[in-house]
Amino acid sequence: SASSIVCSRVFFAFHTVLVIPARSELISVCLEEDNDLRVDCRIEPKPNKINSYEFSWSSGTKESLINTNVSGSAAEAQFRDKSEVVELEPHGYRMTLKGFTETLPHNTTYMCKISGQVESVLVEKEKLEPCSAVSLFLKSSWSWIVPLLICLYRAYC
């Protein structure tokens, strides 16, 4: 029947919207008000493992390690004293890098690794968003999308 088709479509849309963004929310890159680059990595650590992290970027074939707490690894000299990492709640790390936004390549792949699990995102320099816009979008989009889909699901199912 028509209502069961609408119902299955609403369920599919509801399921897709709730599942897909979780993957993209694991790493985000934005510019802070003072023009520092911020990379948030929200990978959930594996239980019973020491939380290690690495932040890096690559452009072309060259990967550069920006900050790490992995024993035996070291950030490249150009990034020492220019980056800092803080722990996020409930899990993850935030890396802030000072003084590099003007010299970023056009396309940069930002990577974070927590306890061996890697996430990456490709960002065009011109499309770097202010951090306030990123957090506003994440907060505001969920604030109206989820209730709308629930309402549609209940109306048709």
PDB file of C-alpha atoms in Angstrom:
ATOM      1  CA  SER A   1       0.000   0.000   0.000  1.00  0.00           C
ATOM      2  CA  ALA A   2       0.977   3.646  -0.361  1.00  0.00           C
ATOM      3  CA  SER A   3       1.359   4.177   3.384  1.00  0.00           C
ATOM      4  CA  SER A   4       3.731   1.210   3.732  1.00  0.00           C
ATOM      5  CA  ILE A   5       5.900   2.596   0.886  1.00  0.00           C
ATOM      6  CA  VAL A   6       6.005   6.018   2.554  1.00  0.00           C
ATOM      7  CA  CYS A   7       6.690   4.312   5.885  1.00  0.00           C
ATOM      8  CA  SER A   8       9.633   2.339   4.534  1.00  0.00           C
ATOM      9  CA  ARG A   9      11.033   5.453   2.823  1.00  0.00           C
ATOM     10  CA  VAL A  10      10.740   7.509   6.005  1.00  0.00           C
ATOM     11  CA  PHE A  11      12.385   4.695   7.999  1.00  0.00           C
ATOM     12  CA  PHE A  12      15.207   4.489   5.420  1.00  0.00           C
ATOM     13  CA  ALA A  13      15.729   8.280   5.517  1.00  0.00           C
ATOM     14  CA  PHE A  14      15.583   8.261   9.331  1.00  0.00           C
ATOM     15  CA  HIS A  15      18.096   5.398   9.533  1.00  0.00           C
ATOM     16  CA  THR A  16      20.417   6.942   6.923  1.00  0.00           C
ATOM     17  CA  VAL A  17      20.495  10.377   8.554  1.00  0.00           C
ATOM     18  CA  LEU A  18      21.208   8.908  11.983  1.00  0.00           C
ATOM     19  CA  VAL A  19      23.913   6.473  10.863  1.00  0.00           C
ATOM     20  CA  ILE A  20      25.913   8.247   8.148  1.00  0.00           C
ATOM     21  CA  PRO A  21      26.891  11.496   9.957  1.00  0.00           C
ATOM     22  CA  ALA A  22      28.406   9.557  12.865  1.00  0.00           C
ATOM     23  CA  ARG A  23      31.243   8.545  10.558  1.00  0.00           C
ATOM     24  CA  SER A  24      31.990  12.117   9.430  1.00  0.00           C
ATOM     25  CA  GLU A  25      31.812  13.432  12.992  1.00  0.00           C
ATOM     26  CA  LEU A  26      34.926  11.472  14.006  1.00  0.00           C
ATOM     27  CA  ILE A  27      37.255  14.125  12.571  1.00  0.00           C
ATOM     28  CA  SER A  28      36.596  17.793  11.908  1.00  0.00           C
ATOM     29  CA  VAL A  29      38.857  20.626  10.791  1.00  0.00           C
ATOM     30  CA  CYS A  30      38.113  24.324  11.251  1.00  0.00           C
ATOM     31  CA  LEU A  31      39.642  27.756  11.897  1.00  0.00           C
ATOM     32  CA  GLU A  32      39.428  29.291  15.347  1.00  0.00           C
ATOM     33  CA  GLU A  33      38.725  33.017  15.822  1.00  0.00           C
ATOM     34  CA  ASP A  34      42.461  33.773  16.119  1.00  0.00           C
ATOM     35  CA  ASN A  35      43.043  31.901  12.811  1.00  0.00           C
ATOM     36  CA  ASP A  36      44.596  28.851  14.470  1.00  0.00           C
ATOM     37  CA  LEU A  37      43.839  25.543  12.787  1.00  0.00           C
ATOM     38  CA  ARG A  38      41.823  23.116  14.915  1.00  0.00           C
ATOM     39  CA  VAL A  39      41.454  19.380  14.326  1.00  0.00           C
ATOM     40  CA  ASP A  40      39.032  17.460  16.538  1.00  0.00           C
ATOM     41  CA  CYS A  41      39.440  13.698  16.555  1.00  0.00           C
ATOM     42  CA  ARG A  42      36.603  11.862  18.314  1.00  0.00           C
ATOM     43  CA  ILE A  43      37.691   8.267  17.846  1.00  0.00           C
ATOM     44  CA  GLU A  44      36.600   6.156  20.789  1.00  0.00           C
ATOM     45  CA  PRO A  45      39.629   4.335  22.194  1.00  0.00           C
ATOM     46  CA  LYS A  46      39.680   0.563  22.443  1.00  0.00           C
ATOM     47  CA  PRO A  47      39.190  -0.760  25.984  1.00  0.00           C
ATOM     48  CA  ASN A  48      42.316  -1.820  27.886  1.00  0.00           C
ATOM     49  CA  LYS A  49      44.663   0.106  25.543  1.00  0.00           C
ATOM     50  CA  ILE A  50      46.886   3.053  26.366  1.00  0.00           C
ATOM     51  CA  ASN A  51      45.490   6.133  24.637  1.00  0.00           C
ATOM     52  CA  SER A  52      48.029   7.191  22.071  1.00  0.00           C
ATOM     53  CA  TYR A  53      47.417   9.860  19.447  1.00  0.00           C
ATOM     54  CA  GLU A  54      49.020  11.157  16.262  1.00  0.00           C
ATOM     55  CA  PHE A  55      47.954  14.168  14.215  1.00  0.00           C
ATOM     56  CA  SER A  56      49.347  14.623  10.731  1.00  0.00           C
ATOM     57  CA  TRP A  57      48.549  16.080   7.342  1.00  0.00           C
ATOM     58  CA  SER A  58      49.513  15.274   3.818  1.00  0.00           C
ATOM     59  CA  SER A  59      49.512  17.084   0.534  1.00  0.00           C
ATOM     60  CA  GLY A  60      50.498  15.114  -2.517  1.00  0.00           C
ATOM     61  CA  THR A  61      52.732  12.246  -1.412  1.00  0.00           C
ATOM     62  CA  LYS A  62      54.335  13.882   1.649  1.00  0.00           C
ATOM     63  CA  GLU A  63      52.886  13.209   5.099  1.00  0.00           C
ATOM     64  CA  SER A  64      53.970  15.447   7.974  1.00  0.00           C
ATOM     65  CA  LEU A  65      53.599  14.482  11.628  1.00  0.00           C
ATOM     66  CA  ILE A  66      52.315  17.505  13.569  1.00  0.00           C
ATOM     67  CA  ASN A  67      51.878  16.199  17.118  1.00  0.00           C
ATOM     68  CA  THR A  68      52.045  12.837  18.888  1.00  0.00           C
ATOM     69  CA  ASN A  69      52.390  11.210  22.274  1.00  0.00           C
ATOM     70  CA  VAL A  70      53.613   7.919  20.781  1.00  0.00           C
ATOM     71  CA  SER A  71      56.879   6.786  22.319  1.00  0.00           C
ATOM     72  CA  GLY A  72      59.708   6.824  19.762  1.00  0.00           C
ATOM     73  CA  SER A  73      57.880   9.213  17.380  1.00  0.00           C
ATOM     74  CA  ALA A  74      58.408  12.950  17.137  1.00  0.00           C
ATOM     75  CA  ALA A  75      56.638  15.805  15.405  1.00  0.00           C
ATOM     76  CA  GLU A  76      58.520  17.543  12.613  1.00  0.00           C
ATOM     77  CA  ALA A  77      60.675  20.448  13.796  1.00  0.00           C
ATOM     78  CA  GLN A  78      58.502  23.085  12.064  1.00  0.00           C
ATOM     79  CA  PHE A  79      55.509  22.079  14.219  1.00  0.00           C
ATOM     80  CA  ARG A  80      57.201  21.818  17.617  1.00  0.00           C
ATOM     81  CA  ASP A  81      56.059  24.585  19.982  1.00  0.00           C
ATOM     82  CA  LYS A  82      53.340  25.511  17.445  1.00  0.00           C
ATOM     83  CA  SER A  83      50.794  22.801  18.275  1.00  0.00           C
ATOM     84  CA  GLU A  84      49.082  21.596  21.397  1.00  0.00           C
ATOM     85  CA  VAL A  85      46.733  18.711  22.103  1.00  0.00           C
ATOM     86  CA  VAL A  86      44.029  18.519  24.750  1.00  0.00           C
ATOM     87  CA  GLU A  87      41.745  15.627  25.661  1.00  0.00           C
ATOM     88  CA  LEU A  88      38.048  15.895  24.730  1.00  0.00           C
ATOM     89  CA  GLU A  89      35.090  14.578  26.718  1.00  0.00           C
ATOM     90  CA  PRO A  90      33.777  11.897  26.556  1.00  0.00           C
ATOM     91  CA  HIS A  91      36.655  10.733  24.310  1.00  0.00           C
ATOM     92  CA  GLY A  92      39.059  11.998  21.685  1.00  0.00           C
ATOM     93  CA  TYR A  93      41.635  14.749  21.309  1.00  0.00           C
ATOM     94  CA  ARG A  94      41.774  18.296  19.934  1.00  0.00           C
ATOM     95  CA  MET A  95      44.917  19.541  18.207  1.00  0.00           C
ATOM     96  CA  THR A  96      45.432  23.269  17.693  1.00  0.00           C
ATOM     97  CA  LEU A  97      48.140  24.517  15.308  1.00  0.00           C
ATOM     98  CA  LYS A  98      49.329  28.115  15.310  1.00  0.00           C
ATOM     99  CA  GLY A  99      50.786  30.064  12.396  1.00  0.00           C
ATOM    100  CA  PHE A 100      50.178  27.742   9.437  1.00  0.00           C
ATOM    101  CA  THR A 101      46.822  28.752   7.973  1.00  0.00           C
ATOM    102  CA  GLU A 102      48.343  31.178   5.441  1.00  0.00           C
ATOM    103  CA  THR A 103      50.759  28.578   4.059  1.00  0.00           C
ATOM    104  CA  LEU A 104      48.355  25.623   3.798  1.00  0.00           C
ATOM    105  CA  PRO A 105      48.350  23.821   0.447  1.00  0.00           C
ATOM    106  CA  HIS A 106      45.152  24.013  -1.647  1.00  0.00           C
ATOM    107  CA  ASN A 107      44.080  20.445  -0.816  1.00  0.00           C
ATOM    108  CA  THR A 108      45.195  18.939   2.469  1.00  0.00           C
ATOM    109  CA  THR A 109      44.333  15.583   3.994  1.00  0.00           C
ATOM    110  CA  TYR A 110      44.153  15.815   7.781  1.00  0.00           C
ATOM    111  CA  MET A 111      44.655  12.577   9.697  1.00  0.00           C
ATOM    112  CA  CYS A 112      44.332  11.527  13.287  1.00  0.00           C
ATOM    113  CA  LYS A 113      45.142   8.196  14.821  1.00  0.00           C
ATOM    114  CA  ILE A 114      44.015   7.158  18.289  1.00  0.00           C
ATOM    115  CA  SER A 115      45.209   3.827  19.642  1.00  0.00           C
ATOM    116  CA  GLY A 116      45.873   2.577  16.109  1.00  0.00           C
ATOM    117  CA  GLN A 117      42.535   3.600  14.551  1.00  0.00           C
ATOM    118  CA  VAL A 118      42.900   6.186  11.749  1.00  0.00           C
ATOM    119  CA  GLU A 119      40.436   8.775  10.457  1.00  0.00           C
ATOM    120  CA  SER A 120      41.111  11.296   7.711  1.00  0.00           C
ATOM    121  CA  VAL A 121      39.355  14.073   5.841  1.00  0.00           C
ATOM    122  CA  LEU A 122      40.315  16.003   2.697  1.00  0.00           C
ATOM    123  CA  VAL A 123      39.790  19.762   3.029  1.00  0.00           C
ATOM    124  CA  GLU A 124      40.200  22.490   0.420  1.00  0.00           C
ATOM    125  CA  LYS A 125      41.927  25.539   1.889  1.00  0.00           C
ATOM    126  CA  GLU A 126      39.210  27.892   0.598  1.00  0.00           C
ATOM    127  CA  LYS A 127      36.480  25.784   2.230  1.00  0.00           C
ATOM    128  CA  LEU A 128      37.876  25.799   5.779  1.00  0.00           C
ATOM    129  CA  GLU A 129      34.984  26.906   7.996  1.00  0.00           C
ATOM    130  CA  PRO A 130      35.200  28.947  11.194  1.00  0.00           C
ATOM    131  CA  CYS A 131      34.903  26.629  14.194  1.00  0.00           C
ATOM    132  CA  SER A 132      31.863  28.514  15.470  1.00  0.00           C
ATOM    133  CA  ALA A 133      30.024  27.759  12.186  1.00  0.00           C
ATOM    134  CA  VAL A 134      30.963  24.063  12.357  1.00  0.00           C
ATOM    135  CA  SER A 135      29.671  23.647  15.916  1.00  0.00           C
ATOM    136  CA  LEU A 136      26.577  25.726  15.154  1.00  0.00           C
ATOM    137  CA  PHE A 137      25.792  23.534  12.126  1.00  0.00           C
ATOM    138  CA  LEU A 138      26.279  20.305  14.075  1.00  0.00           C
ATOM    139  CA  LYS A 139      24.080  21.541  16.904  1.00  0.00           C
ATOM    140  CA  SER A 140      21.376  23.191  14.814  1.00  0.00           C
ATOM    141  CA  SER A 141      21.080  20.515  12.140  1.00  0.00           C
ATOM    142  CA  TRP A 142      20.345  17.762  14.667  1.00  0.00           C
ATOM    143  CA  SER A 143      18.038  20.016  16.628  1.00  0.00           C
ATOM    144  CA  TRP A 144      15.502  20.105  13.796  1.00  0.00           C
ATOM    145  CA  ILE A 145      16.273  17.111  11.555  1.00  0.00           C
ATOM    146  CA  VAL A 146      15.712  14.371  14.130  1.00  0.00           C
ATOM    147  CA  PRO A 147      12.346  15.679  15.424  1.00  0.00           C
ATOM    148  CA  LEU A 148      11.190  16.235  11.838  1.00  0.00           C
ATOM    149  CA  LEU A 149      12.003  12.664  10.855  1.00  0.00           C
ATOM    150  CA  ILE A 150      10.373  11.266  13.991  1.00  0.00           C
ATOM    151  CA  CYS A 151       7.276  13.318  13.260  1.00  0.00           C
ATOM    152  CA  LEU A 152       7.171  12.073   9.636  1.00  0.00           C
ATOM    153  CA  TYR A 153       7.725   8.501  10.764  1.00  0.00           C
ATOM    154  CA  ARG A 154       4.870   8.689  13.268  1.00  0.00           C
ATOM    155  CA  ALA A 155       2.536  10.436  10.821  1.00  0.00           C
ATOM    156  CA  TYR A 156       2.898   7.806   8.116  1.00  0.00           C
ATOM    157  CA  CYS A 157       3.570   4.591  10.033  1.00  0.00           C
TER     158      CYS A 157
END
